[in-house]
Amino acid sequence: MISPKSLMKIATTASVAAITVSVAVVPAYAMQDIAIEDTPSSFAATVDDVQNSSNSMPDNPNATLPETVSENISDDSTVVSENLAVTPEGDVQNIETGETVTDAQLVGTQSQQPDPLAKTDGESFIPVSASDVKDAVEQSVKQSVEQSSLKGGSTVRLTKFESNEYGAHWGTYNGTKAFFDYRNNLFVQQAKGVIDVSSWQGDVDWAKAKADGVEGAIIRLGYGWGNYADAKAQRNINECKRLGIPFGIYWYSYAYDANCARAEGNDVVAKLRQMGVDPNDLRYPVFYDLEQWSWAGHTPPTDPNVYNGIADAWYNALQSGGYQNLGVYSYTNYLNGPLNSASIHAKTRWVAQYGAQMGFTAFSTNDRGWQYTSSGQINGISGSVDMNAFGNKEFKSSVDLTWVIRAEDIAVGAAVEANTQALEYKWMSYDVNAGVWKTIADWSSSNWAGWTDNEGTYWLHCEVRDANSKQKIDEQTIAFAYAPGSGRINGTYAGYEKNGILLGVNSDNPRGNYQIKIYDTQKKTWVAGWKGQWARWYPKKGIYWTHFELYTSNGLLTETRTYAFGV
């Protein structure tokens, strides 16, 4: 009898033919957060020094505090760069002089949104309250230069994707590249080093960037509505396609209601099509960048309900255009403030927090991203660039197995998500009853192999490695009921007929035997079962699983299909 847990895995797995249960070959502790033993004992103390460095902006370790803050800057203003603050009414002021800024390139006009990165000369900055900045300036004045410096004269500047100079850091977990906070809590495993770029990075030498460890990119497409696309978006997209660098898109929002958001969404779809970006081109999502913006004559929303309508309108526009892989990007303080809604948190897949620890914990998906610094250094890019760790907190194999039933054997194949074209494959089978491993095909450049064996229950195992370095990339193991030459289920039926429900199953095996079963999800038990291809079922109200089994003529289970059914 297959357990309900196994059934659920079958019901939610693509290409379930011949799978009875998915088997992951990982240690029992694989889903636990564990400490890294080789982290220096002084590391946490150094991080605390970094976080409390008296000459750094709150939440922005690489941004310098102003020497003074003008009395004209109110406590409820928001600091949006090293030099500028925005009042609750939307006016932009110089932090040290308190003078109102009117430069249209920085604040826009009544009808034209400004480039949001113009205030910071292209570098990302997490907005913070003016009162926090004032407190930090006051504290800085009280401290001596010796007290405010970092230990050993070190700086809070990350350089490469493997750098562990500061708090959040790279390591390994489950045999994969991983990213941790400063207390060694796992953020993501199977992690990728990803940069996000705009026209402010100029002409990126993407070949050099890839060689320097860039494994993905999030490309700015534009901002607001009715504006030109980012001047380097087309070039960045083309280069990532040419070099096989996985990429996604982000769009900065100036929306103050759902109508604006809909206009932004339509603009995104139009520009993606104009630049030749199909939904299948996007390995990372199209992100909706929701931040506290400043735009002359306008004020951003503060009500999470308003933002719910904004996010939903933008999502609907993108989905109507055929783009389904979507996400929200923001920073922790804003997610805990104006964006503090379950609906938006469920959409959030990428968060900026320039600290040693991720403060946002409501990620709804495993493929999450942490923008951990705005001052990374990458070959091929002049100046600073944002650096991110993207991955899966739960282990997910990058190897997808498939098979084709042939007259005398089964052809088994593997599809692999990898940034290299030169791969080698090793295929093995494990006879569950005999407890014996057998090699189907030793290391080969072919991702297909022919498998013949006696009928029985096996584990089918495939390992993949880089053909040049011989380093293992990943592996996948599935359970397989082997019945060479027998048919497979090619159709099931469940439909209302008179006062009952008719269930049916068919295959291309003329000698096959069938069983149909019903599992009650509320009672957590099997409640009905029949032998044969057809059955009539008279259920009560509830949620069930309809389960179909195909056996060979001698009683060997060949395949199962399971579906949810609500009455």
C-alpha positions as MATLAB code, in Angstrom:
seq = 'MISPKSLMKIATTASVAAITVSVAVVPAYAMQDIAIEDTPSSFAATVDDVQNSSNSMPDNPNATLPETVSENISDDSTVVSENLAVTPEGDVQNIETGETVTDAQLVGTQSQQPDPLAKTDGESFIPVSASDVKDAVEQSVKQSVEQSSLKGGSTVRLTKFESNEYGAHWGTYNGTKAFFDYRNNLFVQQAKGVIDVSSWQGDVDWAKAKADGVEGAIIRLGYGWGNYADAKAQRNINECKRLGIPFGIYWYSYAYDANCARAEGNDVVAKLRQMGVDPNDLRYPVFYDLEQWSWAGHTPPTDPNVYNGIADAWYNALQSGGYQNLGVYSYTNYLNGPLNSASIHAKTRWVAQYGAQMGFTAFSTNDRGWQYTSSGQINGISGSVDMNAFGNKEFKSSVDLTWVIRAEDIAVGAAVEANTQALEYKWMSYDVNAGVWKTIADWSSSNWAGWTDNEGTYWLHCEVRDANSKQKIDEQTIAFAYAPGSGRINGTYAGYEKNGILLGVNSDNPRGNYQIKIYDTQKKTWVAGWKGQWARWYPKKGIYWTHFELYTSNGLLTETRTYAFGV';
ca = [
       0.000    0.000    0.000;
       1.388    3.403   -0.955;
       1.424    5.886    1.933;
      -0.588    9.147    1.708;
       2.670   11.095    1.900;
       3.991    9.231   -1.133;
       0.686    9.743   -2.922;
       0.852   13.490   -2.380;
       4.323   13.553   -3.900;
       3.040   11.590   -6.884;
       0.031   13.849   -7.316;
       2.142   16.996   -7.441;
       5.039   15.713   -9.558;
       5.188   16.272  -13.309;
       5.600   13.152  -15.487;
       4.499   10.722  -12.796;
       4.459    7.658  -15.046;
       6.136    4.696  -13.358;
       7.084    6.696  -10.243;
       5.872    5.239   -6.988;
       7.803    7.564   -4.691;
      10.514   10.179   -5.059;
      13.726    9.313   -3.219;
      16.229   12.056   -2.442;
      19.728   10.806   -1.682;
      20.632   13.373    0.985;
      21.645   13.019    4.629;
      18.950   12.879    7.295;
      20.026   16.275    8.608;
      19.699   17.900    5.197;
      16.790   20.138    6.172;
      18.265   21.345    9.444;
      20.131   24.619    9.929;
      23.636   23.721   11.077;
      26.636   25.755   12.121;
      29.821   25.906   10.080;
      32.645   24.727   12.275;
      35.455   26.579   10.524;
      34.030   30.073   11.078;
      36.526   32.127   13.144;
      35.434   32.665   16.757;
      35.935   36.402   16.370;
      33.686   36.564   13.321;
      30.440   37.441   15.133;
      32.163   40.150   17.149;
      33.600   41.659   14.000;
      30.147   41.658   12.452;
      28.700   43.442   15.475;
      31.377   46.096   15.053;
      30.411   46.410   11.394;
      26.742   46.799   12.175;
      27.411   49.434   14.797;
      30.117   51.310   12.926;
      29.567   54.914   13.927;
      30.342   56.392   10.505;
      27.823   54.294    8.565;
      24.215   55.052    7.711;
      21.680   52.852    9.512;
      20.787   49.845    7.297;
      23.428   50.969    4.762;
      26.868   49.869    6.006;
      28.688   51.295    2.982;
      26.980   54.691    3.008;
      28.664   57.419    5.060;
      26.818   59.347    7.728;
      26.507   63.098    7.213;
      28.553   65.185    9.628;
      25.419   67.063   10.669;
      21.679   66.944   10.041;
      19.871   70.257    9.509;
      17.246   71.286   12.032;
      14.908   71.694    9.059;
      14.890   67.900    8.566;
      11.930   66.586   10.582;
      12.137   63.297   12.456;
       9.351   61.837   10.322;
      11.244   62.491    7.089;
      12.904   59.618    5.244;
      16.581   59.599    4.286;
      16.874   58.265    0.719;
      20.594   58.773    0.006;
      23.780   59.957    1.702;
      22.750   63.541    0.971;
      18.964   63.694    0.615;
      15.843   63.301    2.731;
      12.162   63.327    1.755;
       9.446   64.932    3.897;
       6.074   63.204    4.456;
       4.648   65.688    1.943;
       7.116   64.487   -0.711;
       9.565   67.405   -0.727;
      13.248   66.506   -1.175;
      15.763   68.282    1.078;
      19.519   68.386    1.453;
      20.326   66.624    4.728;
      23.023   69.009    5.947;
      21.583   72.347    4.738;
      17.861   71.601    4.843;
      17.400   73.336    1.501;
      14.664   72.076   -0.790;
      15.958   70.313   -3.909;
      14.239   71.266   -7.179;
      16.509   69.596   -9.759;
      14.051   67.777  -12.063;
      16.569   64.967  -12.651;
      16.365   64.183   -8.942;
      12.741   64.961   -8.115;
      10.961   64.835  -11.481;
       8.084   67.080  -12.486;
       4.339   66.880  -11.932;
       3.989   64.733  -15.062;
       7.390   63.023  -15.265;
       8.885   60.529  -12.831;
      12.633   60.843  -12.166;
      15.110   57.998  -12.538;
      15.009   56.593   -8.978;
      18.747   55.854   -9.035;
      19.691   59.445   -9.861;
      19.597   60.419   -6.168;
      22.390   57.969   -5.387;
      24.435   58.138   -8.589;
      23.264   54.663   -9.520;
      23.967   52.887   -6.230;
      21.199   51.210   -4.277;
      20.233   52.689   -0.923;
      17.725   51.401    1.620;
      15.591   54.341    2.870;
      15.718   54.920    6.645;
      13.968   57.269    9.016;
      15.566   60.657    9.623;
      15.255   60.154   13.383;
      17.459   57.044   13.161;
      20.044   58.970   11.151;
      20.022   61.799   13.684;
      20.577   59.309   16.510;
      23.457   57.736   14.598;
      25.070   61.144   13.956;
      24.741   62.064   17.633;
      26.276   58.755   18.674;
      29.111   59.232   16.173;
      29.996   62.610   17.637;
      30.267   61.094   21.100;
      32.711   58.403   20.031;
      36.398   58.874   19.408;
      37.975   57.945   16.089;
      39.602   54.919   17.745;
      36.299   53.690   19.140;
      34.457   54.122   15.878;
      36.982   52.305   13.679;
      36.650   48.642   12.818;
      38.956   46.021   14.283;
      42.217   45.626   12.432;
      41.369   48.526   10.145;
      39.021   46.305    8.074;
      36.246   47.795    5.998;
      32.660   46.870    5.309;
      33.181   46.280    1.600;
      32.385   42.989   -0.056;
      34.457   42.238   -3.116;
      33.773   38.881   -4.756;
      30.971   36.346   -4.537;
      33.112   34.073   -2.372;
      34.079   36.832    0.068;
      33.389   36.192    3.751;
      34.677   39.533    4.991;
      31.335   40.660    6.272;
      28.466   39.013    8.117;
      26.297   37.255    5.606;
      28.597   34.879    3.774;
      29.038   32.050    1.328;
      29.714   28.433    2.226;
      28.518   24.928    1.415;
      25.474   22.955    2.574;
      24.231   19.543    1.411;
      27.245   19.505   -0.873;
      26.061   22.628   -2.692;
      27.069   26.272   -2.680;
      25.062   28.056    0.030;
      24.529   31.437    1.677;
      24.316   32.048    5.444;
      23.704   34.928    7.809;
      26.420   35.911   10.263;
      25.200   33.390   12.830;
      25.548   30.632   10.212;
      21.799   30.185    9.781;
      21.103   28.854    6.305;
      19.377   31.326    3.981;
      19.569   29.315    0.747;
      21.334   26.238   -0.515;
      22.022   25.518   -4.191;
      22.845   29.241   -4.157;
      23.743   31.349   -7.176;
      25.690   34.610   -7.188;
      23.426   37.086   -8.967;
      23.927   40.772   -9.771;
      21.267   43.356  -10.594;
      22.164   46.012  -13.124;
      20.889   49.124  -14.884;
      22.230   51.754  -17.254;
      24.217   53.157  -14.309;
      26.655   50.245  -14.691;
      27.378   51.324  -18.285;
      28.428   48.716  -20.843;
      29.008   45.587  -18.793;
      31.615   43.164  -20.130;
      29.394   40.157  -19.479;
      32.010   37.603  -20.535;
      34.386   38.905  -17.856;
      31.560   39.096  -15.317;
      30.583   35.483  -15.960;
      34.200   34.377  -15.658;
      34.382   36.252  -12.338;
      31.560   34.232  -10.792;
      28.347   35.895  -11.956;
      25.782   33.103  -12.253;
      22.700   35.211  -12.937;
      21.435   38.746  -13.484;
      18.343   40.795  -12.721;
      18.117   43.511  -15.384;
      16.322   46.816  -14.900;
      13.792   47.275  -17.688;
      12.478   50.657  -16.608;
      10.374   52.585  -14.109;
       6.959   54.188  -13.797;
       4.830   54.421  -16.932;
       5.146   56.288  -20.196;
       8.954   56.410  -19.928;
      11.709   55.065  -22.128;
      13.165   51.678  -21.263;
      16.443   51.536  -19.368;
      19.111   52.610  -21.858;
      21.152   49.411  -21.384;
      18.293   46.928  -20.972;
      18.339   45.626  -24.554;
      22.113   45.206  -24.549;
      22.112   43.471  -21.158;
      19.340   41.095  -22.243;
      21.079   40.247  -25.513;
      24.404   39.582  -23.803;
      22.874   37.338  -21.145;
      21.136   35.360  -23.872;
      24.330   35.111  -25.927;
      26.455   33.909  -23.017;
      23.855   31.673  -21.409;
      23.610   33.742  -18.217;
      20.233   33.128  -16.529;
      18.395   36.413  -16.101;
      15.269   38.080  -14.770;
      13.804   41.577  -14.953;
      12.882   44.298  -12.463;
      10.628   47.326  -12.822;
      10.631   50.215  -10.335;
       7.122   51.342   -9.392;
       5.831   54.882   -9.007;
       2.221   53.686   -8.722;
      -0.058   55.406   -6.215;
      -3.195   53.445   -7.189;
      -4.283   50.374   -9.155;
      -4.711   52.322  -12.403;
      -1.087   53.450  -12.295;
       0.030   49.897  -11.554;
      -1.971   48.581  -14.490;
      -0.278   51.138  -16.743;
       3.113   50.044  -15.397;
       2.262   46.388  -16.006;
       1.159   47.068  -19.579;
       4.380   49.014  -20.125;
       6.445   46.068  -18.882;
       4.687   43.626  -21.221;
       5.099   45.930  -24.213;
       8.808   46.468  -23.574;
       9.491   42.768  -22.947;
       7.898   41.923  -26.284;
       9.734   44.774  -27.989;
      13.051   43.412  -26.687;
      12.282   39.843  -27.694;
      11.935   38.408  -24.182;
       9.588   35.423  -24.158;
       8.351   33.993  -20.847;
      10.567   30.937  -21.398;
      13.652   33.179  -21.617;
      13.292   34.173  -17.957;
      15.043   31.906  -15.477;
      14.422   34.475  -12.739;
      11.120   36.308  -12.257;
       9.921   39.667  -13.455;
      10.111   41.617  -10.185;
       7.870   44.509   -9.158;
      10.126   46.894   -7.229;
       7.958   48.456   -4.499;
       9.763   51.119   -2.478;
       9.065   54.475   -0.871;
       9.505   56.728   -3.868;
       9.809   60.509   -4.201;
       8.237   62.353   -7.129;
       7.462   66.073   -7.216;
       3.788   66.752   -6.573;
       2.968   63.171   -5.555;
       3.179   61.073   -2.396;
       3.551   57.299   -2.168;
       0.864   55.131   -0.539;
       1.149   54.206    3.123;
      -1.852   51.855    3.406;
      -1.149   48.140    2.796;
      -4.651   47.789    1.329;
      -3.779   50.322   -1.374;
      -0.590   48.409   -2.114;
      -2.598   45.178   -2.345;
      -4.604   46.714   -5.168;
      -1.425   48.015   -6.813;
       0.326   44.640   -6.718;
      -2.758   42.744   -7.922;
      -3.306   45.135  -10.852;
       0.334   44.821  -11.947;
       0.253   41.025  -11.601;
      -2.938   40.806  -13.664;
      -1.393   42.896  -16.447;
       1.724   40.699  -16.583;
      -0.228   37.453  -16.408;
      -2.599   38.598  -19.131;
       0.493   39.222  -21.261;
       1.668   35.634  -20.720;
       4.310   36.265  -18.029;
       3.605   34.050  -15.039;
       6.962   33.964  -13.238;
       6.563   37.072  -11.069;
       7.700   38.393   -7.705;
       7.840   41.446   -5.473;
      11.125   43.097   -4.481;
      11.465   45.474   -1.547;
      13.418   46.025    1.667;
      12.648   44.778    5.168;
      11.449   48.023    6.752;
       9.006   48.710    3.952;
       7.750   45.117    3.986;
       7.063   45.521    7.692;
       5.375   48.902    7.111;
       3.323   49.990    4.079;
       3.729   46.542    2.478;
       2.752   44.658    5.624;
       0.054   42.459    4.140;
      -0.171   38.698    3.798;
      -0.958   39.019    0.092;
       2.159   41.051   -0.707;
       4.369   38.968    1.568;
       3.183   35.883   -0.318;
       4.419   37.478   -3.545;
       7.770   38.628   -2.130;
      10.712   36.625   -3.466;
      13.602   39.100   -3.329;
      14.544   41.347   -0.396;
      17.252   43.951    0.176;
      18.878   43.962    3.611;
      22.417   45.296    3.821;
      23.127   43.689    7.124;
      24.504   40.482    8.450;
      21.066   38.978    9.025;
      17.877   38.808    6.956;
      15.094   40.556    8.868;
      12.252   39.488    6.568;
      11.137   35.946    7.343;
       7.803   35.641    5.529;
       9.191   34.323    2.247;
       6.509   32.226    0.592;
       8.758   30.369   -1.832;
      12.027   28.518   -1.594;
      13.582   30.210   -4.629;
      14.240   33.380   -2.702;
      16.876   36.060   -3.072;
      18.807   38.252   -0.645;
      20.375   41.484   -1.914;
      23.079   41.632    0.716;
      25.290   44.487   -0.478;
      25.157   47.412   -2.876;
      28.923   47.733   -3.223;
      30.126   44.536   -4.845;
      33.101   44.556   -7.193;
      32.960   42.417  -10.350;
      35.384   42.184  -13.261;
      33.808   43.706  -16.335;
      31.900   46.340  -14.343;
      33.380   49.707  -13.425;
      32.180   50.897  -10.044;
      29.928   49.120   -7.582;
      27.138   46.661   -8.278;
      24.431   45.049   -6.141;
      25.161   41.439   -5.189;
      22.577   38.809   -4.345;
      22.288   35.207   -3.258;
      19.434   33.310   -4.926;
      18.602   29.674   -4.322;
      16.341   27.143   -2.652;
      16.177   26.840    1.113;
      14.815   23.327    0.593;
      17.002   21.007   -1.430;
      15.789   20.587   -5.005;
      17.586   18.456   -7.539;
      18.586   20.207  -10.727;
      18.414   16.839  -12.501;
      15.057   15.859  -13.994;
      14.702   12.228  -15.085;
      12.524   10.910  -17.878;
      12.115    7.625  -19.745;
      10.647    6.037  -22.858;
       9.223    2.497  -22.910;
      10.583    0.527  -25.855;
       9.970   -3.015  -27.093;
      13.006   -4.622  -25.439;
      14.178   -2.069  -22.881;
      13.536    1.308  -21.293;
      15.432    4.389  -22.480;
      16.247    6.611  -19.493;
      17.209   10.267  -19.910;
      18.202   13.285  -17.823;
      17.653   17.024  -18.265;
      19.988   19.230  -16.200;
      19.876   22.880  -15.180;
      23.532   23.858  -15.392;
      25.640   26.759  -16.641;
      27.950   24.472  -18.572;
      27.434   22.635  -21.833;
      30.010   19.883  -21.222;
      28.411   17.313  -18.913;
      28.930   13.635  -18.162;
      26.379   11.158  -16.810;
      26.503    7.989  -14.782;
      23.415    5.750  -14.567;
      22.822    3.096  -11.907;
      19.938    0.942  -10.717;
      19.327   -0.481   -7.256;
      17.295   -3.689   -6.924;
      15.225   -3.068   -3.799;
      14.476   -6.759   -3.223;
      18.011   -8.036   -3.820;
      19.746   -4.988   -2.278;
      22.201   -4.770   -5.187;
      23.477   -1.775   -7.208;
      24.162   -2.244  -10.920;
      25.786    0.210  -13.343;
      23.620    0.892  -16.384;
      26.092    3.261  -18.072;
      29.359    4.595  -16.668;
      30.466    8.185  -17.189;
      29.428    9.225  -20.685;
      28.583   12.422  -22.539;
      25.194   10.978  -23.482;
      22.253   11.927  -21.278;
      20.355    8.806  -22.447;
      20.973    5.145  -21.658;
      19.207    1.844  -22.375;
      18.100   -0.088  -19.287;
      17.227   -3.793  -19.225;
      16.688   -5.898  -16.156;
      14.343   -8.392  -14.551;
      10.933   -7.192  -13.530;
      10.926   -5.709  -10.063;
      11.125   -2.584   -7.961;
      14.244   -0.440   -8.354;
      15.811    2.881   -7.598;
      16.944    4.588  -10.774;
      19.930    6.819   -9.995;
      21.721    9.371  -12.186;
      24.796   11.433  -11.292;
      25.926   14.428  -13.348;
      29.355   16.044  -13.351;
      31.265   18.719  -15.239;
      33.137   17.021  -18.088;
      36.224   19.189  -17.651;
      36.669   19.556  -13.891;
      35.023   16.193  -13.055;
      33.236   17.989  -10.202;
      29.797   16.564   -9.401;
      26.978   18.975  -10.255;
      23.991   17.057   -8.864;
      22.207   13.726   -8.690;
      18.670   12.401   -8.722;
      17.097    9.153   -7.578;
      13.549    7.942   -8.196;
      11.726    4.706   -7.447;
      10.751    2.708  -10.512;
       8.528   -0.335  -10.944;
      10.282   -2.037  -13.824;
       8.166   -4.009  -16.293;
       9.891   -4.039  -19.691;
       7.664   -4.084  -22.733;
       4.406   -3.552  -20.783;
       2.002   -0.717  -21.493;
       1.494    2.411  -19.456;
      -1.598    4.301  -18.329;
      -2.675    6.554  -21.163;
      -5.931    7.916  -19.764;
      -8.107    8.210  -16.666;
     -11.705    9.352  -16.236;
     -13.733   10.779  -13.368;
     -17.123   12.323  -14.087;
     -20.592   12.732  -12.638;
     -23.133   10.256  -13.988;
     -26.707   10.225  -12.644;
     -26.401   10.177   -8.857;
     -22.851    8.839   -8.699;
     -19.383    9.300  -10.143;
     -17.972    7.067  -12.836;
     -14.244    6.292  -12.574;
     -12.178    4.705  -15.318;
      -8.615    3.940  -16.379;
      -7.064    2.733  -19.616;
      -3.596    1.716  -20.859;
      -1.896    0.341  -23.944;
      -1.232   -2.965  -22.170;
      -3.916   -5.425  -23.359;
      -2.949   -7.858  -20.584;
      -2.888   -5.272  -17.820;
      -4.854   -5.479  -14.578;
      -6.298   -2.447  -12.798;
      -7.241   -1.258   -9.342;
      -9.089    1.963   -8.456;
      -8.910    3.338   -4.913;
     -10.294    6.308   -2.970;
      -8.457    8.098   -0.151;
     -10.429   10.398    2.212;
      -8.098   13.289    3.108;
     -10.149   14.255    6.172;
     -10.311   10.768    7.629;
      -6.763   10.084    6.396;
      -7.633    6.572    5.300;
      -8.600    4.561    2.236;
     -12.402    4.353    2.037;
     -13.120    2.434   -1.173;
     -11.457    0.177   -3.712;
     -12.336   -1.792   -6.844;
     -10.611   -4.172   -9.254;
     -11.079   -3.524  -12.934;
     -11.026   -0.609  -15.348;
     -14.341    0.942  -14.278;
     -16.034    1.696  -10.973;
     -19.071    3.632   -9.780;
     -18.558    5.736   -6.647;
     -21.184    7.373   -4.405;
     -19.200    9.779   -2.208;
     -20.278   12.082    0.581;
     -19.127   15.708    0.573;
     -15.385   16.058    1.107;
     -11.921   16.135   -0.452;
     -10.571   12.844   -1.811;
      -7.763   11.402   -3.870;
      -8.774    9.191   -6.787;
      -5.991    6.673   -7.263;
      -5.503    4.414  -10.300;
      -3.052    1.479  -10.467;
      -1.866   -0.571  -13.455;
      -0.384   -4.047  -12.924;
       1.280   -6.477  -15.324;
      -0.422   -9.797  -16.027;
       1.656  -11.451  -13.298;
       0.769   -8.858  -10.662;
       3.710   -6.422  -10.845;
       2.766   -2.780  -10.223;
       3.711   -0.807  -13.327;
       2.304    2.678  -12.794;
       0.034    4.818  -10.626;
      -1.898    8.040  -11.214;
      -3.409   10.115   -8.385;
      -5.647   13.185   -8.552;
      -7.403   15.415   -6.045;
     -11.229   15.287   -6.223;
     -13.647   17.613   -4.424;
     -17.294   16.742   -3.909;
];
